[in-house]
């Protein structure tokens, strides 16, 4: 790929960003599509976000992905936010049209695309979501929109209650009785906490005896790909879905928003897998 004066820049803003496979994934897709675009990762601290977004305007950077800790903080700093991102309260993708910054949330549809890709139709199904942070918000809104009955369980119950109230879900904590009630009759379990994320890869947000055949278990974590939860779920006879499909799906939608072209998702997946190795 040649970098020249016509190259359009896209980038990730977050802190930390060293673990991210998004640069590898997007640059592979740009190369494969023959687009004169490139993608970099910038460590932007919480206090640096406003200045960084001003730089996006000043330097005419085409697009941005936001990750921890910026997804919510960015909302008031943008010129426009899609209704979906505003409802979720989080932006993970920004498109810059001549200095006008519009925020989108591709985690919501990316999550559903990943789930559907594994043949899981959420309508009328009972789902349990662990966590009430940024990823969990996208997952719960997506599942509710798709017609699932959702229970949100979180370490800090007040955050689960707030998310449940906003989405028409049921809230609970991670205690034994809440977990048992929630899992009774559930067909889908999603881990949207950061429990099990590298380097603390040996911990699971749920004891393995709670996992039963018939349950589909998805982890939003993709580093490691096979989390402790997914290993336990597989051993218990559950169907498992790792976090990489969601990463690729949300990334592909960002790519489309920036370039107007559809990327090759297999190329993106292979590049992400390679970067993880
Ligand atoms: P947040 O910091 O917003 O939320 C973290 C969540 O994890 C909270 O619900 C928090 O509970 C819970 N949590 C953290 N530590 C513990 C613990 N020790 N025990 C129980 N619960 C805990 O992070 P995000 O929502 O942005 O990210 C969560 C995960 O989702 C990350 O692992 C990230 O990698 C993944 N992700 C994956 C994506 C993909 O495309 N595959 C996209 C986005 C995120 P509490 O409220 O009590 O603090």
Coordinates of C-alpha atoms and ligand atoms in Angstrom, one line a residue:
X1 CA 0.0 0.0 0.0
X2 CA 1.5 3.4 -1.0
X3 CA 1.0 6.3 1.3
X4 CA 0.8 9.5 -0.6
X5 CA -0.7 13.0 -0.5
X6 CA -4.1 11.5 -1.5
X7 CA -4.2 9.0 1.3
X8 CA -7.3 9.3 3.6
X9 CA -6.7 8.7 7.2
X10 CA -8.9 6.7 9.6
X11 CA -8.0 5.9 13.2
X12 CA -8.8 4.4 16.6
X13 CA -8.9 6.7 19.7
X14 CA -8.7 4.9 23.0
X15 CA -6.6 4.3 26.1
X16 CA -5.2 1.7 26.2
X17 CA -5.0 0.8 22.5
X18 CA -1.9 -1.4 22.3
X19 CA -4.1 -4.6 22.3
X20 CA -6.2 -3.5 19.4
X21 CA -6.3 -5.6 16.2
X22 CA -8.4 -3.0 14.4
X23 CA -5.4 -1.4 12.5
X24 CA -4.5 -4.9 11.1
X25 CA -8.1 -5.7 10.2
X26 CA -8.9 -2.3 8.5
X27 CA -5.6 -1.9 6.7
X28 CA -5.9 -5.5 5.2
X29 CA -9.4 -4.6 4.0
X30 CA -8.3 -1.2 2.5
X31 CA -5.4 -3.0 0.7
X32 CA -7.7 -5.7 -0.6
X33 CA -10.3 -3.1 -1.8
X34 CA -7.6 -1.1 -3.5
X35 CA -8.6 2.0 -1.5
X36 CA -6.1 4.7 -0.7
X37 CA -7.0 4.7 3.0
X38 CA -5.0 3.9 6.1
X39 CA -5.9 3.2 9.7
X40 CA -3.7 4.1 12.7
X41 CA -4.3 3.7 16.5
X42 CA -3.8 6.8 18.7
X43 CA -3.6 6.6 22.5
X44 CA -5.9 9.4 23.5
X45 CA -6.5 9.9 27.2
X46 CA -9.8 10.9 28.7
X47 CA -8.8 14.6 29.0
X48 CA -7.4 14.6 25.5
X49 CA -10.6 13.6 23.6
X50 CA -11.9 17.1 22.8
X51 CA -8.6 18.2 21.4
X52 CA -8.3 15.0 19.4
X53 CA -11.7 15.5 17.8
X54 CA -10.7 19.1 16.9
X55 CA -7.7 17.6 15.2
X56 CA -10.0 15.3 13.3
X57 CA -11.7 18.4 11.9
X58 CA -8.5 20.3 11.3
X59 CA -6.6 17.5 9.6
X60 CA -9.7 16.3 7.7
X61 CA -9.3 12.7 9.1
X62 CA -12.1 10.7 7.4
X63 CA -13.2 8.4 10.2
X64 CA -12.6 7.4 13.8
X65 CA -13.3 4.4 15.9
X66 CA -13.7 5.1 19.6
X67 CA -13.0 2.6 22.4
X68 CA -12.6 2.7 26.2
X69 CA -12.9 5.3 27.7
X70 CA -14.5 7.5 25.0
X71 CA -17.7 5.9 23.7
X72 CA -20.0 7.9 25.9
X73 CA -17.9 11.0 26.5
X74 CA -17.8 11.7 22.8
X75 CA -21.6 12.3 22.4
X76 CA -21.7 16.0 23.4
X77 CA -18.6 16.8 21.3
X78 CA -20.1 15.7 18.0
X79 CA -22.2 17.7 15.5
X80 CA -24.7 14.9 15.0
X81 CA -25.4 11.5 16.5
X82 CA -27.6 8.8 15.0
X83 CA -30.8 8.0 16.9
X84 CA -29.5 4.5 17.6
X85 CA -26.2 5.7 19.1
X86 CA -28.1 8.3 21.2
X87 CA -30.4 5.7 22.6
X88 CA -27.6 3.4 23.5
X89 CA -25.6 6.3 24.9
X90 CA -22.4 5.3 23.1
X91 CA -20.6 6.1 19.8
X92 CA -18.0 3.8 18.4
X93 CA -17.7 5.2 14.9
X94 CA -17.4 8.8 13.7
X95 CA -17.7 9.9 10.1
X96 CA -16.2 13.3 9.2
X97 CA -17.9 15.1 6.3
X98 CA -16.0 18.3 5.6
X99 CA -15.5 19.1 9.3
X100 CA -18.9 17.9 10.4
X101 CA -18.6 14.9 12.8
X102 CA -21.4 12.4 12.9
X103 CA -21.4 9.6 15.6
X104 CA -22.7 6.1 14.9
X105 CA -22.9 2.9 16.9
X106 CA -21.9 -0.2 14.8
X107 CA -21.6 -2.4 17.9
X108 CA -25.4 -2.8 18.0
X109 CA -25.8 -4.1 14.5
X110 CA -22.4 -5.8 14.6
X111 CA -23.5 -7.9 17.5
X112 CA -26.7 -8.9 15.8
X113 CA -24.9 -9.7 12.5
X114 CA -22.5 -12.0 14.4
X115 CA -25.3 -13.8 16.2
X116 CA -27.4 -14.2 13.0
X117 CA -24.2 -15.5 11.3
X118 CA -24.4 -18.4 13.7
X119 CA -28.0 -19.0 12.8
X120 CA -29.4 -17.6 16.1
X121 CA -32.6 -15.8 15.7
X122 CA -33.3 -13.7 18.8
X123 CA -37.0 -13.0 18.4
X124 CA -39.1 -14.4 21.2
X125 CA -36.0 -16.1 22.9
X126 CA -34.9 -15.6 26.5
X127 CA -31.4 -14.1 26.8
X128 CA -29.2 -13.3 29.7
X129 CA -26.6 -10.6 29.4
X130 CA -23.7 -10.3 31.9
X131 CA -22.5 -6.7 32.4
X132 CA -24.0 -3.2 32.1
X133 CA -21.1 -1.3 30.6
X134 CA -20.7 0.1 27.0
X135 CA -20.6 -3.3 25.3
X136 CA -23.5 -4.6 27.3
X137 CA -25.6 -1.5 26.5
X138 CA -25.2 -2.2 22.7
X139 CA -26.0 -5.9 23.2
X140 CA -29.1 -5.3 25.3
X141 CA -30.5 -2.7 23.0
X142 CA -29.8 -5.0 20.0
X143 CA -31.5 -8.0 21.6
X144 CA -34.5 -6.0 22.8
X145 CA -34.9 -4.5 19.3
X146 CA -34.7 -8.0 17.8
X147 CA -37.6 -9.1 20.1
X148 CA -35.7 -11.1 22.8
X149 CA -36.7 -11.2 26.5
X150 CA -33.6 -10.0 28.3
X151 CA -32.2 -10.2 31.8
X152 CA -29.2 -8.0 32.6
X153 CA -27.0 -9.2 35.5
X154 CA -24.2 -6.9 36.7
X155 CA -21.8 -6.7 39.6
X156 CA -23.1 -3.2 40.3
X157 CA -26.9 -3.8 40.4
X158 CA -27.8 -0.1 40.0
X159 CA -26.2 0.0 36.5
X160 CA -28.2 -3.1 35.5
X161 CA -31.4 -1.5 36.8
X162 CA -30.8 1.6 34.8
X163 CA -30.1 -0.3 31.6
X164 CA -33.1 -2.6 32.2
X165 CA -35.4 0.4 32.7
X166 CA -34.2 2.0 29.5
X167 CA -34.8 -1.2 27.4
X168 CA -37.7 -3.0 29.1
X169 CA -35.4 -5.8 30.4
X170 CA -35.2 -7.4 33.8
X171 CA -32.3 -6.5 36.1
X172 CA -30.3 -8.4 38.7
X173 CA -26.9 -8.9 40.3
X174 CA -24.4 -11.7 39.9
X175 CA -25.5 -13.5 43.1
X176 CA -26.5 -17.2 43.0
X177 CA -30.3 -16.7 43.2
X178 CA -30.4 -14.0 40.5
X179 CA -28.2 -16.1 38.2
X180 CA -30.4 -19.2 38.7
X181 CA -33.6 -17.4 38.1
X182 CA -32.2 -15.7 35.0
X183 CA -30.8 -18.8 33.4
X184 CA -34.0 -20.9 34.0
X185 CA -35.3 -21.4 30.4
X186 CA -32.7 -19.1 28.8
X187 CA -31.4 -20.0 25.4
X188 CA -28.7 -17.4 25.0
X189 CA -26.0 -16.2 27.4
X190 CA -23.8 -13.2 26.5
X191 CA -20.7 -12.2 28.5
X192 CA -20.4 -8.4 28.0
X193 CA -18.2 -7.9 31.1
X194 CA -14.5 -7.7 30.9
X195 CA -14.1 -10.8 33.1
X196 CA -11.8 -13.2 31.2
X197 CA -10.1 -10.6 29.1
X198 CA -6.3 -11.1 28.6
X199 CA -4.1 -11.3 30.7
X200 CA -6.7 -12.4 33.3
X201 CA -7.7 -15.2 30.9
X202 CA -8.3 -18.0 33.4
X203 CA -11.3 -16.4 35.1
X204 CA -14.9 -16.8 34.1
X205 CA -17.9 -14.6 35.0
X206 CA -20.0 -17.7 35.7
X207 CA -19.4 -21.1 37.4
X208 CA -19.3 -23.9 34.9
X209 CA -22.0 -26.0 36.5
X210 CA -24.6 -23.4 35.4
X211 CA -23.9 -24.1 31.8
X212 CA -26.2 -26.7 30.2
X213 CA -26.6 -28.1 26.7
X214 CA -29.2 -26.1 24.7
X215 CA -27.7 -22.8 25.7
X216 CA -25.9 -20.7 23.1
X217 CA -23.0 -18.9 24.8
X218 CA -21.3 -15.8 23.3
X219 CA -18.4 -13.9 24.7
X220 CA -17.8 -10.3 23.5
X221 CA -14.2 -10.8 24.5
X222 CA -11.9 -11.8 21.6
X223 CA -8.5 -11.8 23.4
X224 CA -8.2 -14.7 24.1
X225 CA -10.6 -16.0 21.4
X226 CA -11.4 -19.1 23.5
X227 CA -12.1 -17.5 26.9
X228 CA -12.5 -19.6 30.1
X229 CA -16.3 -19.1 29.8
X230 CA -16.3 -20.5 26.2
X231 CA -14.1 -23.4 27.1
X232 CA -16.4 -24.3 30.0
X233 CA -19.5 -23.8 27.8
X234 CA -18.1 -26.1 25.1
X235 CA -17.2 -28.8 27.6
X236 CA -20.8 -28.5 28.9
X237 CA -22.2 -29.1 25.4
X238 CA -23.3 -25.5 24.7
X239 CA -23.0 -23.9 21.3
X240 CA -20.3 -21.2 21.5
X241 CA -19.6 -17.9 19.6
X242 CA -16.5 -15.9 20.2
X243 CA -16.0 -12.2 20.1
X244 CA -14.1 -12.0 16.9
X245 CA -17.2 -12.2 14.7
X246 CA -18.7 -9.2 16.4
X247 CA -15.4 -7.3 16.1
X248 CA -15.3 -8.0 12.3
X249 CA -19.0 -7.1 11.8
X250 CA -18.8 -3.8 13.7
X251 CA -15.5 -3.0 11.8
X252 CA -17.0 -3.8 8.4
X253 CA -19.9 -1.4 9.1
X254 CA -17.5 1.3 10.1
X255 CA -15.5 0.7 6.9
X256 CA -18.7 1.0 4.8
X257 CA -19.6 4.3 6.5
X258 CA -16.2 5.8 5.8
X259 CA -15.7 4.5 2.2
X260 CA -19.1 3.7 0.8
X261 CA -17.8 0.3 -0.1
X262 CA -18.3 -3.2 1.4
X263 CA -15.2 -4.8 2.7
X264 CA -14.3 -8.4 2.3
X265 CA -15.2 -9.7 5.8
X266 CA -13.1 -12.9 5.3
X267 CA -10.0 -10.8 4.7
X268 CA -10.8 -8.8 7.9
X269 CA -11.3 -11.9 9.9
X270 CA -8.0 -13.5 8.7
X271 CA -6.1 -10.3 9.4
X272 CA -7.6 -10.0 13.0
X273 CA -6.8 -13.7 13.6
X274 CA -3.2 -13.2 12.4
X275 CA -2.8 -10.1 14.6
X276 CA -4.1 -12.0 17.6
X277 CA -1.5 -14.7 17.0
Ligands
LIG1 P1 -17.0 -1.2 30.5 O1 -15.8 -0.8 31.3 O2 -17.9 -0.2 30.0 O3 -17.8 -2.3 31.3 C1 -17.2 -3.4 32.0 C2 -18.3 -4.3 32.6 O4 -17.6 -5.4 33.2 C3 -19.1 -3.7 33.7 O5 -20.4 -4.3 33.6 C4 -18.4 -4.2 34.9 O6 -19.3 -4.2 36.1 C5 -18.0 -5.6 34.6 N1 -16.9 -6.0 35.4 C6 -15.6 -5.6 35.3 N2 -14.8 -6.3 36.2 C7 -15.7 -7.2 36.8 C8 -15.5 -8.2 37.8 N3 -14.3 -8.4 38.4 N4 -16.5 -8.9 38.2 C9 -17.8 -8.7 37.6 N5 -18.0 -7.8 36.7 C10 -17.0 -7.0 36.3 O7 -16.3 -2.0 29.3 P2 -17.0 -2.4 27.9 O8 -18.4 -2.7 28.1 O9 -16.6 -1.4 26.9 O10 -16.2 -3.7 27.5 C11 -16.6 -5.0 28.0 C12 -16.0 -6.1 27.2 O11 -16.6 -6.1 25.9 C13 -14.5 -5.9 27.0 O12 -13.9 -7.2 27.3 C14 -14.3 -5.6 25.5 O13 -13.2 -6.2 25.0 C15 -15.6 -6.3 24.9 N6 -16.0 -5.6 23.7 C16 -16.0 -6.4 22.5 C17 -16.4 -5.9 21.3 C18 -16.3 -6.7 20.1 O14 -16.5 -6.2 19.0 N7 -16.1 -8.0 20.2 C19 -16.8 -4.5 21.2 C20 -16.8 -3.8 22.5 C21 -16.4 -4.4 23.6 P3 -19.5 -2.9 37.0 O15 -20.6 -2.1 36.4 O16 -19.9 -3.5 38.3 O17 -18.2 -2.2 37.1

